[in-house]
């Protein structure tokens, strides 16, 4: 589930958009050329995020524009809704960036809802957003005679319409608390949206593949061997979270790279001629293991002269019987080969009370998997954009 979604890369783009949004509001709008030049600094994080996205997922670069545009639009929607809630005058809420394609008002002097030609997100234009309006109380002129408050109306399609717009409510005149809420609302929406999306996914019935995750091999000198995991053991849970299939195991482990992790197993052993292990103990066993950030690749040799780079043919074939002399023995974070037996497809859905914490857990896993994947890549490990942790392990069977 979620294996095909470029969620890690989407989070990278989200982070770039958030940082750019913060810089945009911190750098004031001004006609001063130096300030205008500084404003371009706000584009650096989002451009860096786009470059990183292309590096991690070169085959999916066409997704950049719709994904980034959607994320920025959600961000701006947060500013728009809170500004409206506080009664601040919003001149325009736009999808994309100018020049404007077309716009519409739903009431006289109301907000313009526009569609623009550059489809890279959206924007909110509030009165007093950058302090360019005249502050309340500033003396701009002096009347010689008392003014008379005369309001003229013109005939509109839905009734009388004031000839002059109503008084504008400036963002700059709001209290510090209200201004902070409006500015933070964009980032909050970027965090709230995936939580809602995951919750809805967990609420809906889905076909889930479940089965028994079996250890088919343990790499010599690996964290799995040091923790006492043996061939034939069955993985039941990781850090107390059930493992229903090998995708669950892979995602749980990838989220815990470099951190002590509890793995619950049932002891088992293979009977000759049977792919299903026979359990040797009724009670599960909890083992502590620390998944490696960048596991080694060893050359299969007859006689080992450098244990940091080589592995004997006998030990290599205990891990994977298909390995031959001169080949490279690659391994996963904990150093096991896995398989799934007794597979079946079940339809599963969750209650709201189950779906909410599950969605938060999924968001946490996605963030950690993305962080660990990038850390592995920068340390010389596999490119996380080629297939992702689930795709790579589902092909090789290594965890």
CSV table of C-alpha atoms in Angstrom, one decimal:
chain,number,residue,atom,x,y,z
A,1,UNK,CA,0.0,0.0,0.0
A,2,UNK,CA,1.3,3.5,-1.0
A,3,UNK,CA,4.3,1.7,-2.7
A,4,UNK,CA,3.8,3.6,-6.0
A,5,UNK,CA,3.4,7.0,-4.5
A,6,UNK,CA,6.5,9.4,-4.6
A,7,UNK,CA,5.6,10.4,-1.1
A,8,UNK,CA,9.2,11.1,0.0
A,9,UNK,CA,9.9,13.4,-2.9
A,10,UNK,CA,6.5,15.1,-2.3
A,11,UNK,CA,7.7,15.9,1.2
A,12,UNK,CA,10.9,17.3,-0.1
A,13,UNK,CA,8.9,19.7,-2.4
A,14,UNK,CA,6.6,20.5,0.5
A,15,UNK,CA,9.6,21.5,2.7
A,16,UNK,CA,11.0,23.7,-0.1
A,17,UNK,CA,7.7,25.4,-0.5
A,18,UNK,CA,7.3,26.0,3.2
A,19,UNK,CA,10.8,27.5,3.6
A,20,UNK,CA,10.2,29.7,0.5
A,21,UNK,CA,6.9,30.8,1.9
A,22,UNK,CA,8.4,31.9,5.2
A,23,UNK,CA,11.2,33.8,3.5
A,24,UNK,CA,8.7,35.5,1.2
A,25,UNK,CA,6.8,36.9,4.2
A,26,UNK,CA,10.0,37.8,6.1
A,27,UNK,CA,11.4,40.0,3.3
A,28,UNK,CA,9.2,43.1,3.0
A,29,UNK,CA,7.8,44.3,-0.3
A,30,UNK,CA,9.3,47.5,-1.5
A,31,UNK,CA,10.2,49.5,-4.6
A,32,UNK,CA,13.8,49.6,-3.4
A,33,UNK,CA,15.8,47.6,-5.9
A,34,UNK,CA,18.0,46.1,-3.1
A,35,UNK,CA,14.9,44.8,-1.3
A,36,UNK,CA,13.5,43.4,-4.6
A,37,UNK,CA,16.8,41.6,-5.2
A,38,UNK,CA,16.7,40.1,-1.7
A,39,UNK,CA,13.2,38.9,-2.4
A,40,UNK,CA,14.6,36.5,-5.0
A,41,UNK,CA,16.2,34.7,-2.1
A,42,UNK,CA,12.8,33.3,-1.2
A,43,UNK,CA,12.9,31.2,-4.4
A,44,UNK,CA,16.1,29.4,-3.5
A,45,UNK,CA,14.6,26.7,-1.3
A,46,UNK,CA,11.9,25.7,-3.7
A,47,UNK,CA,14.3,25.7,-6.6
A,48,UNK,CA,16.7,23.5,-4.5
A,49,UNK,CA,13.8,21.1,-3.8
A,50,UNK,CA,13.0,20.9,-7.5
A,51,UNK,CA,16.6,20.0,-8.3
A,52,UNK,CA,16.7,17.4,-5.6
A,53,UNK,CA,13.4,15.9,-6.8
A,54,UNK,CA,14.8,15.6,-10.3
A,55,UNK,CA,18.0,13.9,-9.0
A,56,UNK,CA,16.0,11.4,-6.8
A,57,UNK,CA,13.3,10.7,-9.4
A,58,UNK,CA,14.6,11.6,-12.9
A,59,UNK,CA,11.9,9.5,-14.5
A,60,UNK,CA,9.1,11.5,-12.8
A,61,UNK,CA,10.2,15.1,-13.4
A,62,UNK,CA,6.9,15.8,-15.2
A,63,UNK,CA,5.2,15.4,-11.9
A,64,UNK,CA,7.0,18.4,-10.4
A,65,UNK,CA,4.7,21.1,-11.7
A,66,UNK,CA,1.3,19.6,-10.8
A,67,UNK,CA,2.6,18.3,-7.4
A,68,UNK,CA,4.4,21.5,-6.4
A,69,UNK,CA,1.5,23.6,-7.7
A,70,UNK,CA,-1.0,21.7,-5.7
A,71,UNK,CA,1.2,21.9,-2.5
A,72,UNK,CA,1.6,25.7,-2.8
A,73,UNK,CA,-2.1,26.1,-3.5
A,74,UNK,CA,-3.0,24.2,-0.3
A,75,UNK,CA,-0.5,26.4,1.5
A,76,UNK,CA,-2.1,29.6,0.2
A,77,UNK,CA,-5.5,28.3,1.0
A,78,UNK,CA,-4.5,28.2,4.7
A,79,UNK,CA,-3.6,31.9,4.5
A,80,UNK,CA,-6.8,32.7,2.7
A,81,UNK,CA,-9.2,30.9,5.0
A,82,UNK,CA,-7.8,32.4,8.2
A,83,UNK,CA,-7.6,35.9,6.7
A,84,UNK,CA,-11.3,35.6,5.8
A,85,UNK,CA,-12.1,34.3,9.3
A,86,UNK,CA,-10.5,37.4,10.9
A,87,UNK,CA,-12.4,39.7,8.5
A,88,UNK,CA,-9.2,40.9,6.7
A,89,UNK,CA,-9.9,42.3,3.2
A,90,UNK,CA,-8.5,39.8,0.6
A,91,UNK,CA,-8.1,41.5,-2.8
A,92,UNK,CA,-7.4,38.3,-4.8
A,93,UNK,CA,-7.0,34.6,-4.4
A,94,UNK,CA,-5.2,33.2,-7.4
A,95,UNK,CA,-4.5,29.7,-8.8
A,96,UNK,CA,-1.1,29.9,-10.6
A,97,UNK,CA,0.9,33.1,-11.0
A,98,UNK,CA,0.2,36.2,-13.1
A,99,UNK,CA,-0.4,37.2,-15.9
A,100,UNK,CA,-4.0,36.6,-15.2
A,101,UNK,CA,-6.0,34.4,-17.5
A,102,UNK,CA,-9.4,35.3,-16.1
A,103,UNK,CA,-11.0,36.2,-12.7
A,104,UNK,CA,-14.4,36.4,-11.2
A,105,UNK,CA,-16.1,38.2,-8.2
A,106,UNK,CA,-19.1,36.7,-6.5
A,107,UNK,CA,-20.2,40.0,-5.0
A,108,UNK,CA,-19.4,43.6,-5.6
A,109,UNK,CA,-16.0,44.7,-4.2
A,110,UNK,CA,-15.4,41.1,-3.1
A,111,UNK,CA,-12.4,38.9,-3.5
A,112,UNK,CA,-11.2,38.2,-7.1
A,113,UNK,CA,-10.8,34.5,-7.7
A,114,UNK,CA,-8.4,34.2,-10.6
A,115,UNK,CA,-6.8,31.6,-12.8
A,116,UNK,CA,-3.4,32.6,-14.0
A,117,UNK,CA,-1.1,31.5,-16.8
A,118,UNK,CA,1.9,30.1,-14.8
A,119,UNK,CA,0.5,27.0,-13.0
A,120,UNK,CA,3.0,26.8,-10.1
A,121,UNK,CA,0.8,27.1,-7.1
A,122,UNK,CA,-1.2,30.1,-6.1
A,123,UNK,CA,-1.2,33.4,-4.1
A,124,UNK,CA,-3.3,35.5,-1.7
A,125,UNK,CA,-3.2,39.3,-1.9
A,126,UNK,CA,-4.4,40.8,1.3
A,127,UNK,CA,-4.7,44.5,2.1
A,128,UNK,CA,-1.8,45.6,4.2
A,129,UNK,CA,0.1,42.3,3.8
A,130,UNK,CA,3.5,44.1,3.3
A,131,UNK,CA,2.7,47.4,5.0
A,132,UNK,CA,2.3,49.2,1.7
A,133,UNK,CA,-1.0,50.8,2.7
A,134,UNK,CA,-1.3,54.0,4.7
A,135,UNK,CA,-1.5,53.1,8.4
A,136,UNK,CA,-4.6,54.1,10.4
A,137,UNK,CA,-4.3,57.5,12.0
A,138,UNK,CA,-1.8,58.9,9.5
A,139,UNK,CA,-2.6,62.6,8.6
A,140,UNK,CA,-2.9,62.8,4.8
A,141,UNK,CA,-4.9,66.0,4.5
A,142,UNK,CA,-7.1,68.4,6.5
A,143,UNK,CA,-10.7,69.2,5.6
A,144,UNK,CA,-11.7,72.9,5.9
A,145,UNK,CA,-15.3,72.0,6.6
A,146,UNK,CA,-16.9,69.0,8.3
A,147,UNK,CA,-17.4,66.2,5.9
A,148,UNK,CA,-20.8,64.8,5.3
A,149,UNK,CA,-21.2,61.0,5.1
A,150,UNK,CA,-23.2,60.5,2.0
A,151,UNK,CA,-23.5,56.9,0.6
A,152,UNK,CA,-24.8,56.6,-3.0
A,153,UNK,CA,-26.2,53.3,-4.3
A,154,UNK,CA,-26.5,52.1,-7.9
A,155,UNK,CA,-28.8,49.5,-9.3
A,156,UNK,CA,-27.3,46.0,-9.4
A,157,UNK,CA,-28.5,42.6,-10.7
A,158,UNK,CA,-29.1,41.5,-7.1
A,159,UNK,CA,-30.3,44.8,-5.7
A,160,UNK,CA,-28.8,48.1,-4.6
A,161,UNK,CA,-25.0,48.2,-4.6
A,162,UNK,CA,-22.9,50.9,-2.8
A,163,UNK,CA,-21.1,53.1,-5.3
A,164,UNK,CA,-18.0,53.1,-3.1
A,165,UNK,CA,-16.3,50.0,-1.6
A,166,UNK,CA,-16.8,49.2,2.1
A,167,UNK,CA,-13.9,50.1,4.4
A,168,UNK,CA,-10.9,47.9,4.0
A,169,UNK,CA,-9.6,45.8,6.9
A,170,UNK,CA,-5.8,45.7,6.7
A,171,UNK,CA,-3.6,42.7,7.7
A,172,UNK,CA,-1.1,45.1,9.1
A,173,UNK,CA,-3.6,46.5,11.6
A,174,UNK,CA,-4.3,43.2,13.2
A,175,UNK,CA,-2.9,42.1,16.5
A,176,UNK,CA,0.4,40.2,16.5
A,177,UNK,CA,-1.5,36.9,17.4
A,178,UNK,CA,-3.8,37.2,14.5
A,179,UNK,CA,-1.0,38.0,12.1
A,180,UNK,CA,1.0,35.0,13.3
A,181,UNK,CA,-2.0,32.7,12.9
A,182,UNK,CA,-2.6,33.9,9.3
A,183,UNK,CA,1.1,33.4,8.4
A,184,UNK,CA,1.4,30.0,10.1
A,185,UNK,CA,-1.9,28.7,8.7
A,186,UNK,CA,-0.2,27.9,5.3
A,187,UNK,CA,2.3,25.6,6.9
A,188,UNK,CA,-0.4,24.1,9.1
A,189,UNK,CA,-2.5,23.3,6.0
A,190,UNK,CA,0.5,21.5,4.4
A,191,UNK,CA,0.7,19.3,7.5
A,192,UNK,CA,-3.0,18.9,7.9
A,193,UNK,CA,-3.7,17.8,4.3
A,194,UNK,CA,-1.7,14.6,4.3
A,195,UNK,CA,-3.1,13.6,7.7
A,196,UNK,CA,-6.6,13.9,6.3
A,197,UNK,CA,-5.7,12.1,3.1
A,198,UNK,CA,-4.1,9.2,5.0
A,199,UNK,CA,-7.1,9.0,7.4
A,200,UNK,CA,-9.5,8.8,4.4
A,201,UNK,CA,-7.4,6.1,2.8
A,202,UNK,CA,-7.5,4.0,6.0
A,203,UNK,CA,-11.2,4.5,6.4
A,204,UNK,CA,-12.0,3.2,2.9
A,205,UNK,CA,-12.2,-0.6,2.4
A,206,UNK,CA,-9.0,-1.9,0.6
A,207,UNK,CA,-7.7,-5.2,-0.6
A,208,UNK,CA,-4.7,-6.0,1.5
A,209,UNK,CA,-2.3,-8.9,0.9
A,210,UNK,CA,-1.5,-10.7,4.1
A,211,UNK,CA,0.8,-13.6,4.8
A,212,UNK,CA,3.6,-15.1,6.9
A,213,UNK,CA,6.9,-13.2,6.6
A,214,UNK,CA,9.7,-15.9,6.8
A,215,UNK,CA,13.4,-15.5,7.1
A,216,UNK,CA,15.0,-17.4,4.3
A,217,UNK,CA,18.6,-16.4,5.0
A,218,UNK,CA,20.8,-14.5,7.4
A,219,UNK,CA,24.0,-12.7,6.2
A,220,UNK,CA,27.1,-13.5,8.2
A,221,UNK,CA,28.2,-10.7,10.6
A,222,UNK,CA,24.9,-8.8,10.0
A,223,UNK,CA,22.8,-7.2,12.8
A,224,UNK,CA,20.3,-10.0,12.3
A,225,UNK,CA,22.8,-12.7,13.0
A,226,UNK,CA,24.2,-10.8,16.0
A,227,UNK,CA,20.6,-10.4,17.4
A,228,UNK,CA,20.0,-14.1,17.1
A,229,UNK,CA,17.7,-14.2,14.1
A,230,UNK,CA,17.9,-17.6,12.3
A,231,UNK,CA,16.7,-19.1,9.1
A,232,UNK,CA,13.0,-20.2,9.5
A,233,UNK,CA,12.1,-17.5,12.0
A,234,UNK,CA,8.8,-15.7,11.3
A,235,UNK,CA,8.6,-11.9,11.8
A,236,UNK,CA,5.4,-11.0,13.7
A,237,UNK,CA,5.9,-7.3,14.7
A,238,UNK,CA,8.4,-4.4,14.6
A,239,UNK,CA,8.4,-2.1,17.7
A,240,UNK,CA,5.0,-3.5,18.6
A,241,UNK,CA,3.4,-2.8,15.2
A,242,UNK,CA,2.1,-5.9,13.5
A,243,UNK,CA,3.7,-7.1,10.3
A,244,UNK,CA,1.1,-8.4,7.8
A,245,UNK,CA,3.3,-8.7,4.8
A,246,UNK,CA,6.8,-8.0,3.6
A,247,UNK,CA,5.9,-4.4,2.6
A,248,UNK,CA,5.1,-3.7,6.3
A,249,UNK,CA,8.4,-5.2,7.4
A,250,UNK,CA,10.4,-3.2,4.9
A,251,UNK,CA,8.7,0.1,5.7
A,252,UNK,CA,9.1,-0.4,9.5
A,253,UNK,CA,12.8,-1.2,9.1
A,254,UNK,CA,13.5,1.6,6.7
A,255,UNK,CA,12.0,4.1,9.2
A,256,UNK,CA,14.4,2.9,11.9
A,257,UNK,CA,17.8,3.0,10.3
A,258,UNK,CA,20.5,3.6,12.9
A,259,UNK,CA,18.1,3.3,15.8
A,260,UNK,CA,17.6,0.3,18.2
A,261,UNK,CA,14.5,-1.6,17.1
A,262,UNK,CA,12.6,-4.4,18.7
A,263,UNK,CA,11.6,-7.3,16.4
A,264,UNK,CA,9.1,-9.9,17.5
A,265,UNK,CA,9.7,-13.4,16.0
A,266,UNK,CA,8.4,-16.9,16.3
A,267,UNK,CA,11.1,-19.4,16.3
A,268,UNK,CA,10.9,-21.8,13.4
A,269,UNK,CA,12.9,-24.2,11.3
A,270,UNK,CA,12.5,-25.5,7.8
A,271,UNK,CA,11.7,-29.2,7.1
A,272,UNK,CA,13.3,-30.7,4.1
A,273,UNK,CA,11.1,-30.2,1.0
A,274,UNK,CA,8.7,-27.7,2.6
A,275,UNK,CA,8.7,-24.0,2.0
A,276,UNK,CA,6.8,-23.4,5.3
A,277,UNK,CA,8.8,-23.4,8.5
A,278,UNK,CA,7.7,-25.5,11.5
A,279,UNK,CA,7.5,-23.6,14.7
A,280,UNK,CA,9.9,-24.8,17.5
A,281,UNK,CA,8.4,-22.6,20.3
A,282,UNK,CA,4.9,-21.4,21.0
A,283,UNK,CA,5.8,-18.1,22.6
A,284,UNK,CA,7.1,-15.1,20.5
A,285,UNK,CA,10.6,-13.9,21.2
A,286,UNK,CA,11.5,-10.1,21.2
A,287,UNK,CA,15.0,-9.3,19.8
A,288,UNK,CA,16.7,-5.9,19.7
A,289,UNK,CA,18.4,-5.0,16.5
A,290,UNK,CA,19.9,-1.8,14.9
A,291,UNK,CA,19.3,-1.6,11.2
A,292,UNK,CA,22.3,-0.3,9.3
A,293,UNK,CA,22.3,3.0,7.3
A,294,UNK,CA,24.6,1.7,4.6
A,295,UNK,CA,25.2,-2.1,4.7
A,296,UNK,CA,28.3,-3.4,3.0
A,297,UNK,CA,28.6,-5.4,-0.2
A,298,UNK,CA,31.1,-8.3,0.1
A,299,UNK,CA,32.9,-10.3,-2.6
A,300,UNK,CA,32.5,-14.1,-2.5
A,301,UNK,CA,35.9,-15.7,-2.3
A,302,UNK,CA,37.3,-19.2,-1.5
A,303,UNK,CA,39.6,-17.9,1.2
A,304,UNK,CA,38.9,-14.7,3.1
A,305,UNK,CA,41.9,-12.3,3.5
A,306,UNK,CA,40.0,-9.1,4.2
A,307,UNK,CA,36.8,-9.7,6.3
A,308,UNK,CA,35.6,-6.1,5.7
A,309,UNK,CA,35.4,-6.7,1.9
A,310,UNK,CA,35.2,-10.4,1.5
A,311,UNK,CA,33.0,-13.4,2.5
A,312,UNK,CA,33.7,-17.1,2.2
A,313,UNK,CA,31.7,-19.1,-0.4
A,314,UNK,CA,30.3,-21.3,2.4
A,315,UNK,CA,29.0,-18.4,4.5
A,316,UNK,CA,27.6,-16.6,1.4
A,317,UNK,CA,25.7,-19.7,0.3
A,318,UNK,CA,24.2,-20.1,3.8
A,319,UNK,CA,22.7,-16.6,3.2
A,320,UNK,CA,21.9,-17.1,-0.5
A,321,UNK,CA,22.4,-20.5,-2.1
A,322,UNK,CA,22.6,-19.0,-5.6
A,323,UNK,CA,25.8,-17.0,-4.9
A,324,UNK,CA,29.0,-18.1,-6.7
A,325,UNK,CA,32.7,-17.3,-6.4
A,326,UNK,CA,33.6,-13.8,-7.6
A,327,UNK,CA,30.0,-12.5,-7.2
A,328,UNK,CA,29.0,-9.6,-4.9
A,329,UNK,CA,26.9,-10.4,-1.9
A,330,UNK,CA,24.7,-7.5,-1.3
A,331,UNK,CA,22.5,-7.2,1.8
A,332,UNK,CA,19.8,-5.0,3.4
A,333,UNK,CA,19.7,-2.9,6.5
A,334,UNK,CA,19.4,-5.9,8.9
A,335,UNK,CA,20.9,-8.5,6.6
A,336,UNK,CA,18.2,-11.0,5.9
A,337,UNK,CA,16.5,-12.6,2.9
A,338,UNK,CA,12.7,-12.8,3.3
A,339,UNK,CA,9.9,-14.6,1.7
A,340,UNK,CA,6.1,-14.6,2.2
A,341,UNK,CA,4.0,-17.8,2.6
A,342,UNK,CA,0.3,-18.5,3.1
A,343,UNK,CA,-0.5,-15.3,1.1
A,344,UNK,CA,-4.2,-14.2,0.8
A,345,UNK,CA,-6.0,-11.1,-0.1
A,346,UNK,CA,-8.4,-9.7,2.5
A,347,UNK,CA,-10.6,-6.6,2.4
A,348,UNK,CA,-9.8,-4.3,5.4
A,349,UNK,CA,-11.0,-1.0,6.7
A,350,UNK,CA,-10.6,0.9,9.9
A,351,UNK,CA,-12.8,2.9,12.3
A,352,UNK,CA,-12.1,6.7,12.6
A,353,UNK,CA,-10.5,6.1,16.1
A,354,UNK,CA,-8.1,3.6,14.4
A,355,UNK,CA,-7.5,5.6,11.2
A,356,UNK,CA,-6.4,8.8,12.8
A,357,UNK,CA,-3.4,7.4,14.8
A,358,UNK,CA,-2.6,5.2,11.9
A,359,UNK,CA,-2.4,8.2,9.6
A,360,UNK,CA,-0.1,10.0,12.0
A,361,UNK,CA,2.1,6.9,12.2
A,362,UNK,CA,2.2,6.7,8.4
A,363,UNK,CA,3.2,10.3,8.1
A,364,UNK,CA,6.0,9.8,10.7
A,365,UNK,CA,7.2,6.7,8.7
A,366,UNK,CA,7.2,8.6,5.4
A,367,UNK,CA,9.3,11.4,6.9
A,368,UNK,CA,11.8,9.0,8.5
A,369,UNK,CA,12.0,6.8,5.4
A,370,UNK,CA,12.7,9.9,3.2
A,371,UNK,CA,15.3,11.2,5.6
A,372,UNK,CA,17.0,7.8,5.9
A,373,UNK,CA,16.9,7.2,2.1
A,374,UNK,CA,18.6,10.5,1.4
A,375,UNK,CA,21.2,9.9,4.2
A,376,UNK,CA,22.0,6.5,2.6
A,377,UNK,CA,22.3,8.0,-0.8
A,378,UNK,CA,24.7,10.8,0.4
A,379,UNK,CA,26.7,8.1,2.2
A,380,UNK,CA,27.2,6.2,-1.1
A,381,UNK,CA,24.2,3.9,-0.9
A,382,UNK,CA,21.6,3.1,-3.5
A,383,UNK,CA,19.6,5.9,-5.2
A,384,UNK,CA,16.3,6.2,-3.3
A,385,UNK,CA,14.6,7.5,-6.4
A,386,UNK,CA,15.1,4.4,-8.6
A,387,UNK,CA,12.6,2.2,-6.9
A,388,UNK,CA,12.3,3.3,-3.4
A,389,UNK,CA,12.8,1.0,-0.3
A,390,UNK,CA,9.8,-1.1,-1.1
A,391,UNK,CA,10.5,-1.5,-4.8
A,392,UNK,CA,14.1,-2.5,-4.3
A,393,UNK,CA,13.4,-5.0,-1.5
A,394,UNK,CA,10.4,-6.5,-3.3
A,395,UNK,CA,12.7,-7.3,-6.2
A,396,UNK,CA,15.8,-8.6,-4.3
A,397,UNK,CA,14.1,-9.9,-1.2
A,398,UNK,CA,16.7,-8.2,1.0
A,399,UNK,CA,15.9,-6.3,4.2
